[in-house]
Coordinates of C-alpha atoms in Angstrom, one line a residue:
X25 CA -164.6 124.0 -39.4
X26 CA -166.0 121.5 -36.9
X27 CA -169.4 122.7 -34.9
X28 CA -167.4 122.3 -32.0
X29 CA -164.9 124.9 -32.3
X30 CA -167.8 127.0 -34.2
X31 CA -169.1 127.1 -30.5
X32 CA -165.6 127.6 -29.1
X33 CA -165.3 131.1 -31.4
X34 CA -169.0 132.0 -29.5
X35 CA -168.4 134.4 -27.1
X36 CA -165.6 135.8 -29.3
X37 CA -167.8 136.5 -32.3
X38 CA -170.4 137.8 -30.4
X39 CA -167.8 140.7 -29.0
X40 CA -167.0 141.2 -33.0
X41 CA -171.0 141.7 -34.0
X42 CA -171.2 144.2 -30.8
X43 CA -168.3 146.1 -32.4
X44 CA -169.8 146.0 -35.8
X45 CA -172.6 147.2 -34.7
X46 CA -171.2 150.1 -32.9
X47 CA -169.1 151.0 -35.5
X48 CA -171.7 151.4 -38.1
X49 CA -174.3 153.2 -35.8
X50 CA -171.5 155.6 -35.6
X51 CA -170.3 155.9 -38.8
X52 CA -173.1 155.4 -41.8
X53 CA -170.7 154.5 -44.4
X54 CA -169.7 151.4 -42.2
X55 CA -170.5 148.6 -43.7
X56 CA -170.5 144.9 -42.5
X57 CA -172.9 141.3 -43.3
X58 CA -173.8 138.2 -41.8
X59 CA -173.9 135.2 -43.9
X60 CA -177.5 133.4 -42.7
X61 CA -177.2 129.8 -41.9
X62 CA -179.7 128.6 -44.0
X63 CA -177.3 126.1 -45.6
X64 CA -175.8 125.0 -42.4
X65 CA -172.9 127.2 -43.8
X66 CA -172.5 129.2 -39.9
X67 CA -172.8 132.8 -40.0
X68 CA -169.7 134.4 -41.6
X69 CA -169.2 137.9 -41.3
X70 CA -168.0 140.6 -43.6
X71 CA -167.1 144.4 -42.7
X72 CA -165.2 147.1 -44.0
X73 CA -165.0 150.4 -42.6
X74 CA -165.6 154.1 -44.6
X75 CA -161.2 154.3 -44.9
X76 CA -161.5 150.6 -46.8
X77 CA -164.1 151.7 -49.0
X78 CA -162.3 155.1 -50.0
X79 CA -158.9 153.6 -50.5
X80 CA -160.8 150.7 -52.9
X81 CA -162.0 154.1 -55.3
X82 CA -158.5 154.5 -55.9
X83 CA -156.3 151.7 -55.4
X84 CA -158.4 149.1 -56.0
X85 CA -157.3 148.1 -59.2
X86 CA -155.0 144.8 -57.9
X87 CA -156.3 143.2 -55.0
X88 CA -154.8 140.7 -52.4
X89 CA -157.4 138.1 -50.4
X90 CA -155.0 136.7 -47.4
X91 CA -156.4 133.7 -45.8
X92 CA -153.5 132.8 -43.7
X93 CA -155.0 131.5 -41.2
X94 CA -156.1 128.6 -43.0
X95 CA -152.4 127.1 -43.5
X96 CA -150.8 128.5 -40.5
X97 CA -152.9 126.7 -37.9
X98 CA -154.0 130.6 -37.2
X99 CA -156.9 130.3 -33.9
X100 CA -158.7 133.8 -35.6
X101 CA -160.2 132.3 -39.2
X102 CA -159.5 135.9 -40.5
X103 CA -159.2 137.3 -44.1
X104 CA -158.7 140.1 -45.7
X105 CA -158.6 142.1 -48.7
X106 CA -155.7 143.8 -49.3
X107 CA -154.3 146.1 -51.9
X108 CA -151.1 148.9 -52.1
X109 CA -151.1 152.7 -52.3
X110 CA -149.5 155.2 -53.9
X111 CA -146.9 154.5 -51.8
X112 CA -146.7 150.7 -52.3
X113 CA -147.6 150.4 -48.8
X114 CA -150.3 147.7 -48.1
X115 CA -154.0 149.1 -47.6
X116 CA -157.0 147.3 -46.4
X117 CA -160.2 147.2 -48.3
X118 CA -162.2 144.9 -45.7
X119 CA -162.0 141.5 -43.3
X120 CA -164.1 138.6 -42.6
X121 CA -164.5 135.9 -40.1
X122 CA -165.0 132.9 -42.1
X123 CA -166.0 130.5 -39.7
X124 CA -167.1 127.8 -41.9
X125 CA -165.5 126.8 -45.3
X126 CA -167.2 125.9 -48.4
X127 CA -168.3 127.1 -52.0
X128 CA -171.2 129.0 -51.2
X129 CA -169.1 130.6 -48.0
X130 CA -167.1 131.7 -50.6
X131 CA -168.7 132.6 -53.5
X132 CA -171.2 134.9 -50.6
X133 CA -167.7 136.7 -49.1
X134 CA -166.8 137.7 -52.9
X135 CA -170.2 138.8 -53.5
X136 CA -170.9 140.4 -50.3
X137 CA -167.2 142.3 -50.4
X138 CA -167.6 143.3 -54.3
X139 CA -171.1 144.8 -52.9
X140 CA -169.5 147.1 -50.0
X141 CA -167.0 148.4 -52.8
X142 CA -169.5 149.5 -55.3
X143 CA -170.0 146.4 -57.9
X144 CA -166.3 147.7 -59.5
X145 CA -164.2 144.4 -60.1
X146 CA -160.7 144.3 -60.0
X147 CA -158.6 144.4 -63.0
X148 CA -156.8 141.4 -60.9
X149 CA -156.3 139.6 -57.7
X150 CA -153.8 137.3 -55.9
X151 CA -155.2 134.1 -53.7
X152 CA -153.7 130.9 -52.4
X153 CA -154.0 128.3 -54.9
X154 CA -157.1 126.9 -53.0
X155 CA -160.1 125.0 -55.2
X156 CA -163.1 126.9 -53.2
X157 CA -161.8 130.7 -53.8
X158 CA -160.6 129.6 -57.7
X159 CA -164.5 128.2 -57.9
X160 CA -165.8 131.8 -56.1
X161 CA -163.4 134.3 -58.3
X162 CA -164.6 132.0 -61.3
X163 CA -168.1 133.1 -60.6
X164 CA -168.0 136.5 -58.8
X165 CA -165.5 138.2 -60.3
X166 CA -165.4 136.6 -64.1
X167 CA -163.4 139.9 -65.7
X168 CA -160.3 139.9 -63.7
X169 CA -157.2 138.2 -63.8
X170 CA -156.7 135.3 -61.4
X171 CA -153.4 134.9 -60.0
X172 CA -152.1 132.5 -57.4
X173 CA -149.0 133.2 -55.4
X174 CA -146.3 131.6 -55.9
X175 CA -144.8 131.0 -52.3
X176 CA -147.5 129.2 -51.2
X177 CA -147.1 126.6 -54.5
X178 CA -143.4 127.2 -53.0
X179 CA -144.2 125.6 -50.3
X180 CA -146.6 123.0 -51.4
X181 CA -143.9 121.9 -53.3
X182 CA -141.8 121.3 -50.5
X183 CA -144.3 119.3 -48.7
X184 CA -145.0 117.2 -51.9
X185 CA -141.8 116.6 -52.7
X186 CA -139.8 117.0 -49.4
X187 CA -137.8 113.4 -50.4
X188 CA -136.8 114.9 -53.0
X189 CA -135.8 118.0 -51.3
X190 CA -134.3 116.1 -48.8
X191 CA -131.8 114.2 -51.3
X192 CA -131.0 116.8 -53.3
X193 CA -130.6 120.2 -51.7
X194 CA -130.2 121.5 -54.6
X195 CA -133.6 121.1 -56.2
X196 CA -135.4 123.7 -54.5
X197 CA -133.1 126.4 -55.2
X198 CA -133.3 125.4 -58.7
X199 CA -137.2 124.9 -59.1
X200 CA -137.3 128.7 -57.9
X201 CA -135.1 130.4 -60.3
X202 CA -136.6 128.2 -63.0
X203 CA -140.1 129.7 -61.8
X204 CA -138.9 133.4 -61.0
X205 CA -135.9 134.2 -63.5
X206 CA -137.1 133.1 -66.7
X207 CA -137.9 136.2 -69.4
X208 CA -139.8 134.7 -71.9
X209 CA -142.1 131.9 -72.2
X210 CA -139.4 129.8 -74.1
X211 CA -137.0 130.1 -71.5
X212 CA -139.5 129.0 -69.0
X213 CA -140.6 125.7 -70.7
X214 CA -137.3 125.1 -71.6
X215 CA -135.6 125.2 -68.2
X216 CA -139.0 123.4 -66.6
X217 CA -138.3 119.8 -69.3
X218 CA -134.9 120.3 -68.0
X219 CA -134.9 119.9 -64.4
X220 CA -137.5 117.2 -64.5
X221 CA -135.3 115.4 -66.5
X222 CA -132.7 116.0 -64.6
X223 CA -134.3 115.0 -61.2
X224 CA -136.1 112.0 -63.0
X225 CA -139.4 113.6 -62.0
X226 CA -141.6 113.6 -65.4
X227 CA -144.0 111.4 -63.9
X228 CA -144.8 113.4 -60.5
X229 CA -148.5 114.2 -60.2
X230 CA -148.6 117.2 -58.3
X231 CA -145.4 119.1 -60.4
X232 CA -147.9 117.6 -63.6
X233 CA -150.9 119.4 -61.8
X234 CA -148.5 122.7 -61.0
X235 CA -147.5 122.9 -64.5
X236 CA -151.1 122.9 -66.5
X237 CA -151.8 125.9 -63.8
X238 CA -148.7 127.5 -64.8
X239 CA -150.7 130.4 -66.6
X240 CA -151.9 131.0 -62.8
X241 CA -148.5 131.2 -60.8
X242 CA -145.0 131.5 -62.8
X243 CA -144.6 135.3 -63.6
X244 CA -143.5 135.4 -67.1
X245 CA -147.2 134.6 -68.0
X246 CA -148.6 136.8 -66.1
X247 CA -146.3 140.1 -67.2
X248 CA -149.3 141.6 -69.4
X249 CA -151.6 142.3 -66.5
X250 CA -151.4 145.3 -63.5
X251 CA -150.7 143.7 -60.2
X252 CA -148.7 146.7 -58.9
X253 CA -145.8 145.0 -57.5
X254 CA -142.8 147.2 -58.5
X255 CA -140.5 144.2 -60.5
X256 CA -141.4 141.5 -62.7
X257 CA -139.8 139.4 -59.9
X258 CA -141.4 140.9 -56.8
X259 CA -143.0 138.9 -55.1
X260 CA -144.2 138.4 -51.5
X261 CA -143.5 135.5 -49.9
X262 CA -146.8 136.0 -47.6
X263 CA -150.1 137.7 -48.3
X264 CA -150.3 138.7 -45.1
X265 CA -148.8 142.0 -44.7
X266 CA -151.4 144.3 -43.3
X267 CA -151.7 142.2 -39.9
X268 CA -148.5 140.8 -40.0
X269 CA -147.5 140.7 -36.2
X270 CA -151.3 142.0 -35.0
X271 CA -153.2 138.9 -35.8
X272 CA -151.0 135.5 -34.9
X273 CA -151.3 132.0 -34.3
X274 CA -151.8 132.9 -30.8
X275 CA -154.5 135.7 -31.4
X276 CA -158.0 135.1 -30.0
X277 CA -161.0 136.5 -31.5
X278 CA -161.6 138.4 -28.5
X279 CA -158.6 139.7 -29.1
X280 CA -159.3 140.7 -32.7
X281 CA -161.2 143.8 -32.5
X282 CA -158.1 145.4 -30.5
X283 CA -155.4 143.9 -32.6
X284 CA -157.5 145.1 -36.1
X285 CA -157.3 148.7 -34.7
X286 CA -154.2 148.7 -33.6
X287 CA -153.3 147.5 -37.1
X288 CA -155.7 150.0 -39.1
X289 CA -153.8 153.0 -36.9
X290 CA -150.3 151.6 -37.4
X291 CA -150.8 151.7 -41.4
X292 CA -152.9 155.3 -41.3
X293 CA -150.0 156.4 -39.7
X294 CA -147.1 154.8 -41.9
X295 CA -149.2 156.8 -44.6
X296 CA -149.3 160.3 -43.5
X297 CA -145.5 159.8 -42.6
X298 CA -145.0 158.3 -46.8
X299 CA -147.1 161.6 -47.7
X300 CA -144.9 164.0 -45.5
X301 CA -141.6 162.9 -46.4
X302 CA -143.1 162.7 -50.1
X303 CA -144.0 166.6 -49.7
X304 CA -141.6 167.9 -47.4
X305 CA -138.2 166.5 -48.6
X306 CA -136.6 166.7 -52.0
X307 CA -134.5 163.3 -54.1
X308 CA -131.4 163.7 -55.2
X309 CA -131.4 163.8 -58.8
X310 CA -128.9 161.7 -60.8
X311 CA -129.2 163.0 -64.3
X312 CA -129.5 166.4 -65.6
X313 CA -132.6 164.7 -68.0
X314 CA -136.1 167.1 -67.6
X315 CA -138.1 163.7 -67.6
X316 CA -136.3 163.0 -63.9
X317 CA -137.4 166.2 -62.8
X318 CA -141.1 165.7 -64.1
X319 CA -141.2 162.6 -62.2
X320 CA -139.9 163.8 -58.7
X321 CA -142.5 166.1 -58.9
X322 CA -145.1 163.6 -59.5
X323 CA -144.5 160.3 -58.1
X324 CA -144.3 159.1 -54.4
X325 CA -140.9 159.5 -53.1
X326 CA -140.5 155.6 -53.3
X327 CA -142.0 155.2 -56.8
X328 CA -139.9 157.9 -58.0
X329 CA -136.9 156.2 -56.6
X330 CA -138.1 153.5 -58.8
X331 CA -138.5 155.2 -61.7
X332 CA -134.7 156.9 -61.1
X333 CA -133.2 153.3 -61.1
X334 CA -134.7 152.8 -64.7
X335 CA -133.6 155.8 -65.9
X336 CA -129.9 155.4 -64.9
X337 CA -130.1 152.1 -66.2
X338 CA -130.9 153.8 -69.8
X339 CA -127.0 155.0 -69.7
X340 CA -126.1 151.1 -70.0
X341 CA -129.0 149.9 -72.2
X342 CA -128.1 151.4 -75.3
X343 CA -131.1 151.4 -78.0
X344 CA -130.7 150.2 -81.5
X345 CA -133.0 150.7 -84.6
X346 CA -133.4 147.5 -86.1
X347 CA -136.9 148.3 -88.3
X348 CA -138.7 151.1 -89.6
X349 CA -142.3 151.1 -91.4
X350 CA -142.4 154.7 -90.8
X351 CA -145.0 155.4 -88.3
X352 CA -144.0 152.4 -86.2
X353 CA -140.1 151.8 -85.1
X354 CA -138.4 149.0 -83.7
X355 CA -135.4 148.7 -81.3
X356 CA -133.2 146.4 -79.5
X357 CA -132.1 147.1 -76.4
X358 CA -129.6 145.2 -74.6
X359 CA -127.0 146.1 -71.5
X360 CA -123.5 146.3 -72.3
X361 CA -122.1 143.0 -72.3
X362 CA -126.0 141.1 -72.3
X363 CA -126.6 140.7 -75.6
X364 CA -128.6 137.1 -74.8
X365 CA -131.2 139.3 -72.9
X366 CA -131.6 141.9 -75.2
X367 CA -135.4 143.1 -75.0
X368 CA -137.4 144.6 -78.3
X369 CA -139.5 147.7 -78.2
X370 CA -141.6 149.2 -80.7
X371 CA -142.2 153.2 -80.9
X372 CA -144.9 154.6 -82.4
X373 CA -143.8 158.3 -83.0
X374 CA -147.0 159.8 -83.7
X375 CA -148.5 159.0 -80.7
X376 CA -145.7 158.6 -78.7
X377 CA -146.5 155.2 -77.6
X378 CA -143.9 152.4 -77.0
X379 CA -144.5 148.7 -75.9
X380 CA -142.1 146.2 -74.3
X381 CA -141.1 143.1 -74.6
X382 CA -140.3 143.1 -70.7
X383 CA -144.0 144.5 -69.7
X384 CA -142.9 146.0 -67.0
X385 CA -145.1 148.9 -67.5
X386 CA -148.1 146.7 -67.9
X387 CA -147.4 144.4 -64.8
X388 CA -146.0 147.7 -62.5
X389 CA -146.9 150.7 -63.7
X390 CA -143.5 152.1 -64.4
X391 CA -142.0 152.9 -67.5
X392 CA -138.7 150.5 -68.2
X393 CA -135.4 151.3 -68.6
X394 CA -135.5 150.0 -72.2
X395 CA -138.6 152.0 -73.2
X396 CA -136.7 155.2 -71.8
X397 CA -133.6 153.8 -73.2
X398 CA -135.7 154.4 -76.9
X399 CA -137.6 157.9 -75.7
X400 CA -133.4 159.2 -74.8
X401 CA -132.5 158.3 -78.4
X402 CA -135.9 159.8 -79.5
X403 CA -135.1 163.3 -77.9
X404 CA -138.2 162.7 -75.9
X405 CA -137.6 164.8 -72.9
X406 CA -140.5 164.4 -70.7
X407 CA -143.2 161.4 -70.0
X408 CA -146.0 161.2 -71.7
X409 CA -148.9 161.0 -69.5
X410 CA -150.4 157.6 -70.5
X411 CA -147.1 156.6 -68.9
X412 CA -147.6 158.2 -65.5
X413 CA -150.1 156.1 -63.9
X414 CA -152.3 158.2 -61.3
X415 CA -152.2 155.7 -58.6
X416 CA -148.5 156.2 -57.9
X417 CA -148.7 159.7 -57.8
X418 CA -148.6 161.9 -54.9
X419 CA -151.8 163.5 -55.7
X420 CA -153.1 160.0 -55.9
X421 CA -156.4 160.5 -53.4
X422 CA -156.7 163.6 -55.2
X423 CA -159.7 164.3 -57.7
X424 CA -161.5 161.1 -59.5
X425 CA -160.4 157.4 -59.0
X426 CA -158.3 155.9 -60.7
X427 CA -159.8 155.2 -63.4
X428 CA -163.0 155.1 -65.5
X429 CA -164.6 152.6 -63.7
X430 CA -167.7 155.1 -62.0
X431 CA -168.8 155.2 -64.9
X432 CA -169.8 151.4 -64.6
X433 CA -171.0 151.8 -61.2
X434 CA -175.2 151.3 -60.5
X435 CA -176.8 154.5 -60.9
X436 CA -178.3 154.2 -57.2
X437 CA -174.8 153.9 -56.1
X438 CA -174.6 157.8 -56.5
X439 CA -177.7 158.2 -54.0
X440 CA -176.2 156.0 -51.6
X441 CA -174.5 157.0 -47.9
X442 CA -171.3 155.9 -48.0
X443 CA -171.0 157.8 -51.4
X444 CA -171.7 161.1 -50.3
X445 CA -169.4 160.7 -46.9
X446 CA -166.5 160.2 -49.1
X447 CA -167.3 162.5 -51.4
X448 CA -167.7 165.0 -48.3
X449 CA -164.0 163.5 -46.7
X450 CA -162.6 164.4 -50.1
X451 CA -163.7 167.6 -50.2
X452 CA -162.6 167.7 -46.5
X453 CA -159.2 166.6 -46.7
X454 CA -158.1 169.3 -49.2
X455 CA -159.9 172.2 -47.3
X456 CA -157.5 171.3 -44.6
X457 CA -154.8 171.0 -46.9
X458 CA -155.5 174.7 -47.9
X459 CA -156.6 176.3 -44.9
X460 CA -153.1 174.8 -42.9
X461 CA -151.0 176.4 -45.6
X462 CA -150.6 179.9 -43.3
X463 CA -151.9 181.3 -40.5
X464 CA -154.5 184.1 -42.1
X465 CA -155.7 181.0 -44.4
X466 CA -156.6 178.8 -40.9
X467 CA -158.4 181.7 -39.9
X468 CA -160.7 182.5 -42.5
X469 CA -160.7 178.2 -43.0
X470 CA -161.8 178.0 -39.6
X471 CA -164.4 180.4 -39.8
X472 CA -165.9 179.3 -43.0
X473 CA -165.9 175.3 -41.2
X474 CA -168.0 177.0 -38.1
X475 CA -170.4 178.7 -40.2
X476 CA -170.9 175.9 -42.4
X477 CA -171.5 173.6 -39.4
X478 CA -174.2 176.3 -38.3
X479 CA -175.8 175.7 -41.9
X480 CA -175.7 172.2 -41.7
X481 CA -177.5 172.0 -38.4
X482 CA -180.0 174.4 -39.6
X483 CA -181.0 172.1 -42.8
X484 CA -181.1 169.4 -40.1
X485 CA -183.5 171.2 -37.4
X486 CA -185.9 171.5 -40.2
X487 CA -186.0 168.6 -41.7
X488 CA -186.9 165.3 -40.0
X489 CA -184.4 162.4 -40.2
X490 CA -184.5 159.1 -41.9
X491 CA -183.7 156.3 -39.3
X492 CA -180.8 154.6 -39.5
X493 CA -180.9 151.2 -41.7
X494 CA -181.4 147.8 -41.0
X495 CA -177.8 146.2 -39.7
X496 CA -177.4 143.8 -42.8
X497 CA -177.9 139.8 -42.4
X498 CA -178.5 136.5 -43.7
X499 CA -176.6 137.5 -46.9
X500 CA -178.6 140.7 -48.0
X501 CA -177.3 144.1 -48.6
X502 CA -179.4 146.8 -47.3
X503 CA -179.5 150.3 -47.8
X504 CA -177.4 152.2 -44.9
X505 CA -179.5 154.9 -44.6
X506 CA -178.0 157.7 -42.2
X507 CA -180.2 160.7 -40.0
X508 CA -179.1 164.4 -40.5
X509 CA -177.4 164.0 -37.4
X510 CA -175.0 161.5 -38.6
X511 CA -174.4 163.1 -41.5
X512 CA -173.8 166.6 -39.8
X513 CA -171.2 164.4 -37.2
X514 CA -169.8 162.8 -39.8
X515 CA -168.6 165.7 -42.0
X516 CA -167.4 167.9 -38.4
X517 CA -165.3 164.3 -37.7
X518 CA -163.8 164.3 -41.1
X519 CA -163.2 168.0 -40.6
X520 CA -161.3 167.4 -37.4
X521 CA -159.7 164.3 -38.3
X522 CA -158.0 165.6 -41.0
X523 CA -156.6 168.3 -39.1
X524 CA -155.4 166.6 -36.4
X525 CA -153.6 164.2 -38.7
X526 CA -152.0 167.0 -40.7
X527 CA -150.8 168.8 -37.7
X528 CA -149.4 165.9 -36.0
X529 CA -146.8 165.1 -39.0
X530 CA -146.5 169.2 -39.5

């Protein structure tokens, strides 16, 4: 970005800073960074709030970097981290301003970002096919699964080879159901050789380039890896969902701080209405199976409605026996009438495990109709719980993340601020969820919260406070180190939050 529309952004970054630093004077767990300029590199800026950092513990497991604004002409250089709840609705898990593009820009935002979340890496992520954030994922984030999404090679494509498109209308449609409807590997390079050769495009460079990346992009290569998109074939055609219609090409940066709030509340809210409807209302069951039962007691309302359209699809995937080696079975399972796309599945009976040749369960986190097709034949009448995935559940923010990753986590991570304030909002949130249940639990709730507030100001009188932290800068993560004070307002704003949100939806 040109120094002259660095100083253009001025007055608007400067109304960003003054709400980062107001934020995190109010809130401890806040966190936010300034890239120094040092290298010339402009002052980028990193923040995600305490909500971002708790919904990373337990949906942080696939993540989404959107950096729309750098192809859609966007006047607010904004990116964020995105991910999905348990309710497959996008959640945030921080923003940046990047104001100045380059490998070291980029490889600092990774760092700085994997440092507000704890040091726990992704088990993947999904970026535009761009060389600077395939260099900075390379380096920062070395253990997870680099994917690029495929509507922005999409529309590459069409740029590269809009002649093409031009003449023959009927490429494009083509090119995408070679890239998005092929179930094996086979069938994929198969299909590719023949509609080069049938377009006389062998030779293009940039379908040559597309192709030795394929491992990155088409999504039959990338079926054995969690990116929690609900089919094989889902996929959006934009990373930007979380400010889809705040942030636009016509958005200022003094704009921003309004339009992220408004954006933040709009998603909190969509939440809380997912979790009522989830709680309060009951799906019509289709089958008189016990395993359908199980799992509208479990899952979200729309990841059980997921799960229901894979079981009823076990009615017309009949599952065959086709070897035995005693411990370990194997079965073919095809739909009436699709023999050609018949998919194999191996049971292992003493553990009760099964694996798929459609790896749906590995790429979504729900159990296919042809594994379920094999556990109906099996008499198995209820899941097995490696095959109900936490994360989907409704008791999802519930208990420990996700998974075992704290157990990787620094040991002074334990010690730190923003650690103990969600550990305290957790703790919190299910008090409420108690004490709401009647009217003689509210009382006694309530009068358990004033008392402890009394014993919480009490340790604070006697004790004197640590001062708050340095605000964090030129790159460096310092220690957000929060007074008594903060911590005592903290917990009484969780308390109070929490109530207010569940009486609003109750």
């Amino acid at each position: 970005m040109s120094s002259g529309r660095q100083r253009t952004h001025g007055v608007g970054v400067q109304h960003v800073l003054d709400y980062l630093k107001r934020a995190q004077a109010e809130n401890p767990a806040f966190y936010y960074a300034v890239q120094g300029d040092d290298d010339h590199s402009g002052g980028n800026i990193f923040w995600a709030d305490s909500s971002s950092r708790m919904n990373y513990t337990y949906f942080g497991d696939t993540v989404v970097l959107d950096t729309t604004f750098r192809t859609n002409q966007f006047r607010v250089p904004l990116a964020a981290f995105t991910g999905f709840n348990h309710h497959g609705q996008p959640v945030l898990f921080g923003c940046a301003l990047v104001l100045y593009e380059s490998e070291s820009s980029f490889i600092w935002l990774f760092q700085t970002w994997l440092q507000a979340m704890a040091g726990r890496q992704p088990i993947s992520i999904t970026t535009d096919p761009d060389r600077l954030i395939q260099v900075a994922v390379a380096q920062v984030l070395p253990g997870t699964r680099h994917r690029f999404c495929k509507w922005a090679i999409f529309r590459e494509t069409q740029e590269k080879l809009s002649h093409l498109c031009q003449s023959h209308p009927t490429f494009e449609t083509e090119f995408k159901k070679c890239v998005n409807e092929a179930e094996t590997i086979d069938e994929f390079e198969s299909c590719w050789a023949s509609l080069l050769n049938r377009y006389y495009i062998m030779d293009n460079e940039w379908l040559q380039l597309m192709y030795s990346a394929r491992q990155q992009w088409v999504p039959v290569y990338m079926r054995d890896t969690f990116f929690g998109e609900l089919s094989i074939n889902e996929s959006y055609k934009s990373l930007n969902l979380f400010f889809d219609g705040y942030v636009t090409a016509s958005t200022t940066i003094q704009m921003l701080v309004r339009q992220y709030e408004k954006a933040m509340a709009s998603w909190h809210e969509k939440e809380l209405k997912a979790d009522y409807d989830t709680i309060n209302s009951l799906p019509v069951l289709k089958t008189p199976s016990p395993m359908e039962k199980q799992a509208a007691d479990l899952y979200t309302r729309r990841i059980f409605r997921k799960f229901q359209e894979e079981l009823v699809e076990t009615l017309a995937n009949p599952a065959t026996k086709i070897d035995d080696t005693g411990t370990v079975a194997t079965y073919r399972v095809a739909k009436f009438g699709e023999d050609h796309k018949a998919h194999a599945v191996s049971y292992n009976s003493f553990e009760m495990k099964a694996n798929c040749s459609c790896q749906l369960f590995e790429y979504s986190g729900i159990i296919c109709r042809h594994v379920l097709a094999v556990f109906r034949a099996k008499n198995v009448l209820t899941l097995p719980s490696q095959y109900v995935l936490k994360r989907w559940t409704r008791n999802a923010r519930n208990g420990s993340a996700i998974d075992d990753h704290n157990s990787e986590l620094p040991n002074e991570c334990g010690d730190s601020t923003s650690v103990r304030y969600n550990n305290l909002r957790q703790e919190a949130i299910r008090y409420v969820e108690e004490g709401a249940k009647s009217i003689h639990s509210y009382n006694v709730a309530m009068d358990a919260l004033k008392e402890a507030s009394r014993k919480v100001a009490a340790v604070k009188n006697r004790s004197p406070g640590a001062s708050n932290g340095d605000i964090m800068a030129n790159g460096g993560v310092g220690a957000l180190v929060a007074t008594e004070e903060d911590q005592t307002a903290t917990y009484q704003s969780v308390v109070w939050i929490a109530f207010l949100s569940l009486f609003i939806f109750c």
